[in-house]
C-alpha positions as MATLAB code, in Angstrom:
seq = 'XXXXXXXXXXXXXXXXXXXXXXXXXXXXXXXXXXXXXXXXXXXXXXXXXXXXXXXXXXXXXXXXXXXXXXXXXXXXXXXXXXXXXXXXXXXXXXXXXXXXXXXXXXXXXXXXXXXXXXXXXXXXXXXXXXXXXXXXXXXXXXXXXXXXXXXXXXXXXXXXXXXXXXXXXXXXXXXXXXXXXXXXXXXXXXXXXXXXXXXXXXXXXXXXXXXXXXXXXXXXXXXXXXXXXXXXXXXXXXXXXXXXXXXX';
ca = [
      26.754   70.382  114.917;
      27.265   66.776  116.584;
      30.267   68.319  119.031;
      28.037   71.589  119.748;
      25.264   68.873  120.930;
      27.624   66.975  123.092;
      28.738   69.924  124.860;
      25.096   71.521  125.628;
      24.161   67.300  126.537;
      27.406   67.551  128.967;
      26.597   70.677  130.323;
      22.890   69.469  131.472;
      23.883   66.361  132.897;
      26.704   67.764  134.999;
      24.635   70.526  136.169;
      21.265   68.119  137.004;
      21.675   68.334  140.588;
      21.301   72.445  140.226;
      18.351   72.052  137.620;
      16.725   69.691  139.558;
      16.855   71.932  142.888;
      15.678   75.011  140.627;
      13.028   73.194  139.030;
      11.043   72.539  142.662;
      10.208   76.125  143.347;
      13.004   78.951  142.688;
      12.465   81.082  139.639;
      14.574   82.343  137.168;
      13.310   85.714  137.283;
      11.217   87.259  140.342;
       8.765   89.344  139.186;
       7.710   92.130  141.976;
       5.606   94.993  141.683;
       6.509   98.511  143.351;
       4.358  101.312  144.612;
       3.870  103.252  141.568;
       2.668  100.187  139.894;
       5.499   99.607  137.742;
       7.005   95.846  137.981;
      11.156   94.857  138.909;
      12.770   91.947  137.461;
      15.479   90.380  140.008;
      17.702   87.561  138.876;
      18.490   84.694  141.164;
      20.742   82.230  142.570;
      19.660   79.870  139.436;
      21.208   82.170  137.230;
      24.493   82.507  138.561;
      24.568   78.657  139.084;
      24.004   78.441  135.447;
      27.031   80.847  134.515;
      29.243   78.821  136.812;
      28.291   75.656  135.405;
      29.592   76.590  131.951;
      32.716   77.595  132.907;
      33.531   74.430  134.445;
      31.777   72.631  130.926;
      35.119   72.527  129.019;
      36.527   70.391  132.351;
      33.967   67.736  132.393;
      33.738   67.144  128.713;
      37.329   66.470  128.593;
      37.383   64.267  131.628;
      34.077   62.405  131.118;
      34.908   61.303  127.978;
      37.386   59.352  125.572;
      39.737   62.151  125.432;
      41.811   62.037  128.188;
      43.020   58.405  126.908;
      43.546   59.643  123.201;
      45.292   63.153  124.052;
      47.736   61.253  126.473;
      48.098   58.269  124.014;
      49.113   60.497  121.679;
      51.400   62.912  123.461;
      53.412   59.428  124.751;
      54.136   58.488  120.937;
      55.014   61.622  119.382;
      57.854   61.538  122.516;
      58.286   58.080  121.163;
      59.138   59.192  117.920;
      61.825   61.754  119.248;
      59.318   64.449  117.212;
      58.711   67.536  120.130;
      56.845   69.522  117.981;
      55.638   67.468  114.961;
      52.613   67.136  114.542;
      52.193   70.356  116.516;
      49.998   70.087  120.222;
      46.769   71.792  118.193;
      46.890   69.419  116.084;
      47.049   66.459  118.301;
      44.116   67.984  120.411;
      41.797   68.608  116.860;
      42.236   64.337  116.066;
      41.626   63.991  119.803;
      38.314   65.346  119.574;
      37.693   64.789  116.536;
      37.983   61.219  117.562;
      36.492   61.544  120.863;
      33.205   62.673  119.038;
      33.674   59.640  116.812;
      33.641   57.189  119.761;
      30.982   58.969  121.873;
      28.833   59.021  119.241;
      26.469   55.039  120.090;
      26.361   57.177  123.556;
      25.033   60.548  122.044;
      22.474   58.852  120.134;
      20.898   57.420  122.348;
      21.243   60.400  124.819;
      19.240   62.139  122.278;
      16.172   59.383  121.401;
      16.059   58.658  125.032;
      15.771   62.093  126.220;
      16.414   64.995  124.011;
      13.905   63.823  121.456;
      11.312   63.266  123.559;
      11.500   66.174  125.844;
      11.805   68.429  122.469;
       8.425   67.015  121.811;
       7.053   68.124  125.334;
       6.322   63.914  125.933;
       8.607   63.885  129.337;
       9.344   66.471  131.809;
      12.524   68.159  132.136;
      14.157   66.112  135.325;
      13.002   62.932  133.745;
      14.877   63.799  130.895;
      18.322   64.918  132.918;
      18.094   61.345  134.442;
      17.790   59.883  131.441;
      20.048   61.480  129.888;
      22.741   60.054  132.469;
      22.106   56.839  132.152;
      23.879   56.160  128.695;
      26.693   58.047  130.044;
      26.948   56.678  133.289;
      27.216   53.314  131.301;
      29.675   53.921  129.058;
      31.857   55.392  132.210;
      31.345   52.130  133.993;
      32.557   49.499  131.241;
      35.743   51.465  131.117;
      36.396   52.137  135.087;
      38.234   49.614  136.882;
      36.242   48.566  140.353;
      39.295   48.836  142.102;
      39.411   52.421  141.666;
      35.364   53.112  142.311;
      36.257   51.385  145.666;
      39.045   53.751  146.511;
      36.897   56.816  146.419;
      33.921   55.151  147.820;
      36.186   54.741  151.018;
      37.281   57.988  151.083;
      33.697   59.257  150.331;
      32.649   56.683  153.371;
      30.368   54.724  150.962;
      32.488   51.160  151.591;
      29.033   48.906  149.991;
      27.922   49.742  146.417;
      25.616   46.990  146.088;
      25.935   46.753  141.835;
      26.851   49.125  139.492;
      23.918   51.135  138.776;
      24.090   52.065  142.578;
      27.027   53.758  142.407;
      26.754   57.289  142.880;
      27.903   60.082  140.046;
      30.101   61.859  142.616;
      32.371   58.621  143.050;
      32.590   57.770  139.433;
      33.717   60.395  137.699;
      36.937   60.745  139.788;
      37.001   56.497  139.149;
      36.700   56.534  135.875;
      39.551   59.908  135.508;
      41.965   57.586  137.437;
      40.748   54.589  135.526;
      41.510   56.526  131.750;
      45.226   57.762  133.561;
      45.911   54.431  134.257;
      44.929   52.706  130.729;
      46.695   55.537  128.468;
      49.827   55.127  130.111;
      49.557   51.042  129.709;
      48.993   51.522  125.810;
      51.713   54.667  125.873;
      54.264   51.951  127.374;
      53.244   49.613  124.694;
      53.520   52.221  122.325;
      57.156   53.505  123.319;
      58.848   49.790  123.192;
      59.497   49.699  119.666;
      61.069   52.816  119.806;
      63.200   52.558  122.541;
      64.286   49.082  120.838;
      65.601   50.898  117.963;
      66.903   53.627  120.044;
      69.033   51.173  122.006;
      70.698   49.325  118.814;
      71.625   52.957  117.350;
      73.202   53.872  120.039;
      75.091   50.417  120.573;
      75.874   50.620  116.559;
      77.515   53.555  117.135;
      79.419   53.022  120.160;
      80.386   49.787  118.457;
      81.924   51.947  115.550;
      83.515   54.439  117.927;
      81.316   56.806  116.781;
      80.786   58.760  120.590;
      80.131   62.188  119.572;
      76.946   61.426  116.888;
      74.020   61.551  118.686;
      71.901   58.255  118.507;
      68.418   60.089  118.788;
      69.535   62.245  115.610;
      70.577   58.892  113.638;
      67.728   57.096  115.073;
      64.635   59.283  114.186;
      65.007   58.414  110.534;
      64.546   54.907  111.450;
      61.570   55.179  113.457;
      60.144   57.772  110.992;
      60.390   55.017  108.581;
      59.105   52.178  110.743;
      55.846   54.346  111.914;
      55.349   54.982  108.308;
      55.539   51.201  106.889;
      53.326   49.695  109.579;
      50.646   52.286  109.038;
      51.388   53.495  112.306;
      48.563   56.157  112.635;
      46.134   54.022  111.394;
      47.191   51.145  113.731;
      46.738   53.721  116.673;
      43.804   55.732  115.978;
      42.043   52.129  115.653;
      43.443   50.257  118.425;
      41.871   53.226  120.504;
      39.076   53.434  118.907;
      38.195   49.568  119.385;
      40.060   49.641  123.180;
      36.800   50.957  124.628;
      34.339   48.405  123.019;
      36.063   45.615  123.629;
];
């Protein structure tokens, strides 16, 4: 129920700027009447905006949110491990959302008492509710997005003075903060792979040392690691340090 409302919340906060242009004075539905009386029902532009939106939903959720850090996180250490297929790529994209819906949940709360709640009970009007409904997002966006990256596409955008960062425009940040999320998974992913690649690297000088050329040192290796991810707690260790990197 909680990931069903984050994807409708998504959806109406990516597509404001359509909504917001509908809601001054084109209807859904044009209502005509013809000669013999009878009345025609014509769709318009607002629909089809509507049907494009939510096909590019799925995009937006995924890069507006924690999951582009956890997914990528994720896929480093499983290469880490030397395991290609275990756990299998579904499964790594289920605990990605799964978590992603765990750490976006402070912001979906109060997207929904600051704006779903209250337009629900008819006390604000739809726009007021889109922009409100921004805000919390726009803020968690910002503490993670590096300012060296919002002014990179500012420039290119030809916006060089953001004076603060509630001025800076929705357009800008979401490429900012895609970059940003790149940039930080593959930090932790390198942090991540060390270990590993320590153990790799006395395997394989073990065996050379023994003469031992033709035995490959990922084969006698993954055992080790296996082991070593399994006595440090290793999934718990992960799945917390990214759960606590973005409210630091």
């Amino acid at each position: 129920m909680k990931f069903r409302r984050l994807y409708w919340l998504f959806f109406l906060i990516l597509m404001a700027p359509l909504f917001a242009e509908a809601a001054v004075g084109i209807p859904a539905v044009t209502i005509s009447t013809g000669k013999g009386g009878g009345q025609t029902y014509t769709l318009t532009i607002q629909i089809l905006a509507l049907m494009t939106g939510i096909t590019l939903l799925p995009a937006g959720l995924l890069m507006l949110t924690a999951f582009t850090r956890i997914i990528i996180v994720l896929s480093i250490l499983r290469q880490a491990i030397g395991l290609m297929q275990a756990p299998p790529t579904h499964i790594l994209i289920g605990i990605s959302l799964f978590l992603t819906i765990f750490i976006m949940s402070p912001v979906l709360d109060k997207i929904y008492a600051d704006a779903v709640a209250p337009y629900m009970a008819e006390k604000i009007e739809f726009g007021d509710a889109i922009v409100k409904a921004r805000e919390p997002l726009k803020h968690f966006m910002l503490d993670q997005v590096r300012e060296s990256d919002i002014e990179v596409f500012a420039k290119i955008a030809g916006i060089p003075d953001i004076k603060g960062p509630e001025n800076v425009p929705f357009s800008i940040l979401m490429p900012a903060f895609a970059t940003s999320e790149l940039k930080t998974a593959f930090q932790i992913g390198f942090l991540i792979y060390i270990p590993f690649l320590v153990i790799d690297l006395v395997i394989a000088s073990v065996l050379m040392a023994m003469g031992m050329m033709m035995l490959s040192p990922m084969m006698v290796s993954l055992p080790f690691k296996i082991m070593l991810f399994v006595l440090v707690d290793g999934w718990t260790l992960v799945m917390g340090t990214l759960a606590s990197s973005f409210y630091l």
